[in-house]
């Protein structure tokens, strides 16, 4: 790749790195990629040709890591590919473009001075002080302002959003955006909505852990298994006492599956059962009916007596309680 030249001798030159790199990029850039970026930034002053293999040897990094780093830096717009190689972009200029993008209606100063946004301005000030040590990049102000408008979060929810991402060491835009999207899909707008959401998630977590333990599953549940549990607890509104009845019916199965549990619970939901007593009464009634049919078959000597009417249920409820 061809890197641009700087005329200063090596002994008297220095490599400048804008502060905005630390506020905008360092948290979301893997360590090896930072190493590649800093070295290419240093080399860009001398206008020499440099090959990927040379970078790999000089930085003592695998060739694949160098290639992945360059792609990452391109995606983040830190470097731009040209016919002759790459150019190191001016990240201060990039942030300036973000700040004055036509989609954004408010600058940080305007936001602070607007009377009707005083609570929002206070929330952004809290975010700046709590998560950015008071040196939040100006472009964050515009992003937060945009998220307020897009998601209609109240101020407490916006602060909670940043705290959630900060506690997971993921305080970068893509992750924050993903979490905000998830919260919006769950109709979160106020802090009370968020409390209810957290309670629901905690309930799901406890139920998932209980189900895994009872089924002898030591691995993390898959996305599809978690979706089943969401369905039973949220859509069907079933508590653990009903799910427990279904779990007991897997005791004679060598490899009990979530699909089998789902068939049971869906059948109960279709029958409008909402309590464990209703489910248990149904199972007892069914057990008695099956017993009566077998006694009738035995007396009549006709083993297939109306068996076709019960095939599906017999297959589903083969494991008797």
Tab-separated table of C-alpha atoms in Angstrom, residues 44-316:
chain	number	residue	atom	x	y	z
A	44	UNK	CA	1.895	7.620	6.491
A	45	UNK	CA	4.294	10.526	7.091
A	46	UNK	CA	7.120	8.962	5.083
A	47	UNK	CA	5.441	8.027	1.798
A	48	UNK	CA	7.006	4.570	1.476
A	49	UNK	CA	5.427	1.498	-0.037
A	50	UNK	CA	4.526	-1.092	2.558
A	51	UNK	CA	3.085	-4.554	2.036
A	52	UNK	CA	0.650	-6.511	4.178
A	53	UNK	CA	3.311	-9.172	4.758
A	54	UNK	CA	5.724	-6.501	5.985
A	55	UNK	CA	3.144	-5.219	8.480
A	56	UNK	CA	2.574	-8.757	9.714
A	57	UNK	CA	6.288	-9.274	10.369
A	58	UNK	CA	6.937	-5.832	11.826
A	59	UNK	CA	3.982	-5.908	14.227
A	60	UNK	CA	4.345	-9.646	14.926
A	61	UNK	CA	0.709	-10.231	14.070
A	62	UNK	CA	-0.809	-12.997	11.900
A	63	UNK	CA	-1.473	-12.016	8.296
A	64	UNK	CA	-5.202	-12.683	8.829
A	65	UNK	CA	-5.247	-10.210	11.738
A	66	UNK	CA	-3.654	-7.523	9.551
A	67	UNK	CA	-6.224	-8.133	6.807
A	68	UNK	CA	-9.128	-8.048	9.277
A	69	UNK	CA	-7.738	-4.881	10.857
A	70	UNK	CA	-7.533	-3.090	7.510
A	71	UNK	CA	-11.107	-4.074	6.664
A	72	UNK	CA	-12.264	-2.865	10.094
A	73	UNK	CA	-10.455	0.455	9.691
A	74	UNK	CA	-12.045	0.863	6.256
A	75	UNK	CA	-15.504	0.117	7.637
A	76	UNK	CA	-14.955	2.679	10.400
A	77	UNK	CA	-13.797	5.177	7.748
A	78	UNK	CA	-10.446	5.606	9.493
A	79	UNK	CA	-8.694	4.747	6.247
A	80	UNK	CA	-9.827	4.875	2.614
A	81	UNK	CA	-8.676	2.581	-0.155
A	82	UNK	CA	-7.206	4.218	-3.279
A	83	UNK	CA	-5.847	2.815	-6.531
A	84	UNK	CA	-2.311	3.084	-5.190
A	85	UNK	CA	-2.998	1.992	-1.625
A	86	UNK	CA	-4.673	3.706	1.333
A	87	UNK	CA	-4.990	7.182	2.771
A	88	UNK	CA	-5.312	7.908	6.469
A	89	UNK	CA	-8.475	9.941	6.982
A	90	UNK	CA	-8.685	13.015	9.188
A	91	UNK	CA	-10.934	11.845	12.013
A	92	UNK	CA	-11.514	15.384	13.265
A	93	UNK	CA	-12.997	16.198	9.876
A	94	UNK	CA	-15.115	13.039	10.033
A	95	UNK	CA	-16.548	14.049	13.400
A	96	UNK	CA	-17.247	17.545	12.088
A	97	UNK	CA	-19.307	16.069	9.251
A	98	UNK	CA	-21.231	13.939	11.740
A	99	UNK	CA	-21.935	16.954	13.907
A	100	UNK	CA	-23.323	19.044	11.071
A	101	UNK	CA	-25.063	16.289	9.161
A	102	UNK	CA	-28.332	17.682	7.739
A	103	UNK	CA	-30.348	15.044	9.612
A	104	UNK	CA	-29.406	16.630	12.903
A	105	UNK	CA	-31.432	19.604	13.980
A	106	UNK	CA	-29.664	20.634	17.193
A	107	UNK	CA	-26.080	21.444	18.073
A	108	UNK	CA	-24.881	20.876	21.675
A	109	UNK	CA	-25.050	24.607	22.374
A	110	UNK	CA	-28.547	24.963	20.918
A	111	UNK	CA	-29.729	21.955	22.876
A	112	UNK	CA	-28.443	23.406	26.135
A	113	UNK	CA	-30.083	26.786	25.485
A	114	UNK	CA	-33.502	25.555	24.381
A	115	UNK	CA	-35.925	26.073	27.245
A	116	UNK	CA	-38.289	23.208	26.402
A	117	UNK	CA	-35.366	20.767	26.365
A	118	UNK	CA	-33.958	21.663	29.759
A	119	UNK	CA	-34.657	18.205	31.216
A	120	UNK	CA	-33.151	16.539	28.167
A	121	UNK	CA	-30.092	18.793	28.418
A	122	UNK	CA	-29.737	17.808	32.080
A	123	UNK	CA	-29.903	14.129	31.163
A	124	UNK	CA	-27.203	14.575	28.515
A	125	UNK	CA	-25.059	16.432	31.024
A	126	UNK	CA	-25.436	13.495	33.429
A	127	UNK	CA	-24.452	11.072	30.657
A	128	UNK	CA	-21.413	13.192	29.863
A	129	UNK	CA	-20.254	13.331	33.480
A	130	UNK	CA	-21.055	9.734	34.448
A	131	UNK	CA	-19.850	7.845	31.390
A	132	UNK	CA	-17.433	10.189	29.575
A	133	UNK	CA	-15.722	11.913	32.522
A	134	UNK	CA	-17.033	15.252	31.267
A	135	UNK	CA	-15.253	15.083	27.886
A	136	UNK	CA	-17.945	13.595	25.642
A	137	UNK	CA	-17.347	14.243	21.961
A	138	UNK	CA	-19.712	16.831	20.410
A	139	UNK	CA	-21.102	14.283	17.934
A	140	UNK	CA	-22.568	12.295	20.850
A	141	UNK	CA	-24.855	15.224	21.666
A	142	UNK	CA	-26.396	15.037	18.226
A	143	UNK	CA	-26.747	11.247	18.365
A	144	UNK	CA	-28.486	11.369	21.726
A	145	UNK	CA	-30.783	14.119	20.516
A	146	UNK	CA	-31.648	11.979	17.505
A	147	UNK	CA	-32.318	8.906	19.685
A	148	UNK	CA	-34.629	10.945	21.909
A	149	UNK	CA	-36.665	11.855	18.829
A	150	UNK	CA	-36.554	8.381	17.264
A	151	UNK	CA	-37.442	6.282	20.324
A	152	UNK	CA	-39.348	8.808	22.415
A	153	UNK	CA	-37.486	7.635	25.533
A	154	UNK	CA	-37.835	9.771	28.628
A	155	UNK	CA	-34.679	11.141	30.242
A	156	UNK	CA	-34.346	8.375	32.853
A	157	UNK	CA	-34.571	5.679	30.191
A	158	UNK	CA	-31.865	7.356	28.093
A	159	UNK	CA	-29.531	7.484	31.095
A	160	UNK	CA	-30.381	3.842	31.882
A	161	UNK	CA	-29.565	2.928	28.273
A	162	UNK	CA	-26.053	4.346	28.585
A	163	UNK	CA	-25.592	2.760	32.022
A	164	UNK	CA	-26.648	-0.640	30.649
A	165	UNK	CA	-24.093	-0.435	27.818
A	166	UNK	CA	-21.381	1.066	30.039
A	167	UNK	CA	-21.711	-1.780	32.567
A	168	UNK	CA	-21.169	-4.242	29.721
A	169	UNK	CA	-18.070	-2.391	28.475
A	170	UNK	CA	-19.878	-1.699	25.205
A	171	UNK	CA	-20.234	2.061	25.132
A	172	UNK	CA	-20.177	2.452	21.368
A	173	UNK	CA	-22.842	3.542	18.936
A	174	UNK	CA	-23.670	0.242	17.244
A	175	UNK	CA	-24.281	-1.549	20.541
A	176	UNK	CA	-26.253	1.341	22.040
A	177	UNK	CA	-28.380	1.480	18.892
A	178	UNK	CA	-29.052	-2.280	19.057
A	179	UNK	CA	-30.127	-2.108	22.713
A	180	UNK	CA	-32.289	0.945	22.032
A	181	UNK	CA	-33.984	-0.909	19.157
A	182	UNK	CA	-34.696	-3.881	21.439
A	183	UNK	CA	-36.169	-1.651	24.125
A	184	UNK	CA	-38.317	0.189	21.591
A	185	UNK	CA	-39.642	-3.134	20.248
A	186	UNK	CA	-40.742	-3.924	23.803
A	187	UNK	CA	-42.645	-0.603	23.969
A	188	UNK	CA	-40.297	0.962	26.503
A	189	UNK	CA	-40.692	4.712	26.767
A	190	UNK	CA	-40.794	5.504	30.480
A	191	UNK	CA	-38.732	4.283	33.413
A	192	UNK	CA	-41.788	2.377	34.645
A	193	UNK	CA	-41.904	0.533	31.299
A	194	UNK	CA	-38.238	-0.315	31.770
A	195	UNK	CA	-38.877	-1.656	35.287
A	196	UNK	CA	-41.599	-3.954	33.962
A	197	UNK	CA	-39.293	-5.099	31.167
A	198	UNK	CA	-36.492	-5.873	33.633
A	199	UNK	CA	-38.907	-7.852	35.832
A	200	UNK	CA	-40.063	-9.829	32.821
A	201	UNK	CA	-36.467	-10.548	31.781
A	202	UNK	CA	-35.570	-11.632	35.314
A	203	UNK	CA	-38.569	-13.973	35.348
A	204	UNK	CA	-37.485	-15.469	32.018
A	205	UNK	CA	-33.950	-15.910	33.309
A	206	UNK	CA	-35.121	-17.784	36.426
A	207	UNK	CA	-37.506	-20.007	34.457
A	208	UNK	CA	-34.813	-20.769	31.859
A	209	UNK	CA	-32.388	-21.745	34.613
A	210	UNK	CA	-34.995	-23.974	36.304
A	211	UNK	CA	-35.948	-25.715	33.053
A	212	UNK	CA	-32.288	-26.312	32.160
A	213	UNK	CA	-31.620	-27.806	35.588
A	214	UNK	CA	-34.642	-30.124	35.484
A	215	UNK	CA	-33.764	-31.314	31.981
A	216	UNK	CA	-30.111	-31.807	32.933
A	217	UNK	CA	-28.892	-29.210	30.427
A	218	UNK	CA	-25.556	-27.704	31.471
A	219	UNK	CA	-24.882	-25.688	28.303
A	220	UNK	CA	-26.369	-22.305	27.502
A	221	UNK	CA	-29.793	-22.590	25.905
A	222	UNK	CA	-29.948	-21.944	22.185
A	223	UNK	CA	-31.747	-19.013	20.628
A	224	UNK	CA	-34.607	-21.300	19.568
A	225	UNK	CA	-34.973	-22.867	23.015
A	226	UNK	CA	-35.096	-19.395	24.565
A	227	UNK	CA	-37.786	-18.476	22.028
A	228	UNK	CA	-39.912	-21.417	23.244
A	229	UNK	CA	-39.633	-20.179	26.838
A	230	UNK	CA	-40.562	-16.640	25.749
A	231	UNK	CA	-43.629	-18.096	24.061
A	232	UNK	CA	-44.748	-20.084	27.115
A	233	UNK	CA	-44.195	-17.346	29.668
A	234	UNK	CA	-45.081	-14.215	27.687
A	235	UNK	CA	-47.569	-15.296	25.009
A	236	UNK	CA	-49.224	-18.076	27.021
A	237	UNK	CA	-48.625	-16.342	30.384
A	238	UNK	CA	-47.774	-19.693	31.971
A	239	UNK	CA	-45.975	-19.745	35.307
A	240	UNK	CA	-43.479	-22.383	36.382
A	241	UNK	CA	-46.120	-24.546	38.091
A	242	UNK	CA	-47.786	-25.294	34.733
A	243	UNK	CA	-44.458	-25.768	32.925
A	244	UNK	CA	-43.457	-28.104	35.772
A	245	UNK	CA	-46.333	-30.452	34.878
A	246	UNK	CA	-45.063	-30.640	31.298
A	247	UNK	CA	-41.514	-31.254	32.513
A	248	UNK	CA	-42.666	-34.203	34.644
A	249	UNK	CA	-44.021	-35.873	31.534
A	250	UNK	CA	-40.505	-36.050	30.050
A	251	UNK	CA	-39.158	-38.370	32.786
A	252	UNK	CA	-39.533	-41.548	30.691
A	253	UNK	CA	-38.026	-39.999	27.564
A	254	UNK	CA	-34.348	-40.576	26.815
A	255	UNK	CA	-33.908	-37.229	25.043
A	256	UNK	CA	-36.696	-34.874	26.086
A	257	UNK	CA	-37.014	-32.010	23.616
A	258	UNK	CA	-38.336	-28.489	23.768
A	259	UNK	CA	-40.483	-29.378	20.782
A	260	UNK	CA	-42.292	-32.032	22.850
A	261	UNK	CA	-42.778	-29.603	25.737
A	262	UNK	CA	-44.109	-27.027	23.309
A	263	UNK	CA	-46.669	-29.458	21.904
A	264	UNK	CA	-47.968	-30.155	25.417
A	265	UNK	CA	-48.112	-26.520	26.510
A	266	UNK	CA	-49.627	-25.380	23.216
A	267	UNK	CA	-52.351	-28.024	23.510
A	268	UNK	CA	-53.191	-26.749	27.012
A	269	UNK	CA	-53.176	-23.166	25.826
A	270	UNK	CA	-55.494	-24.045	22.923
A	271	UNK	CA	-57.844	-25.615	25.466
A	272	UNK	CA	-57.869	-22.277	27.366
A	273	UNK	CA	-56.237	-23.733	30.483
A	274	UNK	CA	-54.741	-20.980	32.631
A	275	UNK	CA	-54.004	-22.727	35.950
A	276	UNK	CA	-52.126	-25.832	37.047
A	277	UNK	CA	-55.351	-27.257	38.530
A	278	UNK	CA	-57.137	-27.036	35.185
A	279	UNK	CA	-54.258	-28.835	33.474
A	280	UNK	CA	-54.062	-31.527	36.136
A	281	UNK	CA	-57.825	-32.134	36.081
A	282	UNK	CA	-57.662	-32.527	32.289
A	283	UNK	CA	-54.826	-35.043	32.557
A	284	UNK	CA	-56.669	-36.998	35.244
A	285	UNK	CA	-59.843	-37.059	33.135
A	286	UNK	CA	-57.897	-38.193	30.097
A	287	UNK	CA	-56.163	-40.892	32.081
A	288	UNK	CA	-59.516	-42.162	33.315
A	289	UNK	CA	-60.997	-42.126	29.793
A	290	UNK	CA	-58.050	-44.101	28.441
A	291	UNK	CA	-58.467	-46.582	31.276
A	292	UNK	CA	-62.185	-46.946	30.500
A	293	UNK	CA	-61.474	-47.504	26.803
A	294	UNK	CA	-58.927	-50.223	27.590
A	295	UNK	CA	-61.354	-51.966	29.943
A	296	UNK	CA	-64.073	-51.811	27.291
A	297	UNK	CA	-61.676	-53.193	24.661
A	298	UNK	CA	-60.696	-55.991	26.999
A	299	UNK	CA	-64.300	-56.932	27.727
A	300	UNK	CA	-65.405	-56.776	24.109
A	301	UNK	CA	-62.276	-58.442	22.780
A	302	UNK	CA	-61.969	-55.720	20.133
A	303	UNK	CA	-58.560	-54.128	20.545
A	304	UNK	CA	-59.044	-51.355	17.969
A	305	UNK	CA	-62.257	-49.999	19.459
A	306	UNK	CA	-62.458	-46.327	18.364
A	307	UNK	CA	-58.676	-46.215	18.581
A	308	UNK	CA	-58.452	-43.815	15.638
A	309	UNK	CA	-60.193	-41.123	17.663
A	310	UNK	CA	-57.388	-41.162	20.214
A	311	UNK	CA	-54.232	-41.695	18.149
A	312	UNK	CA	-52.929	-38.101	18.279
A	313	UNK	CA	-53.648	-37.600	21.950
A	314	UNK	CA	-52.271	-41.010	22.880
A	315	UNK	CA	-49.024	-40.187	21.093
A	316	UNK	CA	-48.769	-36.811	22.793
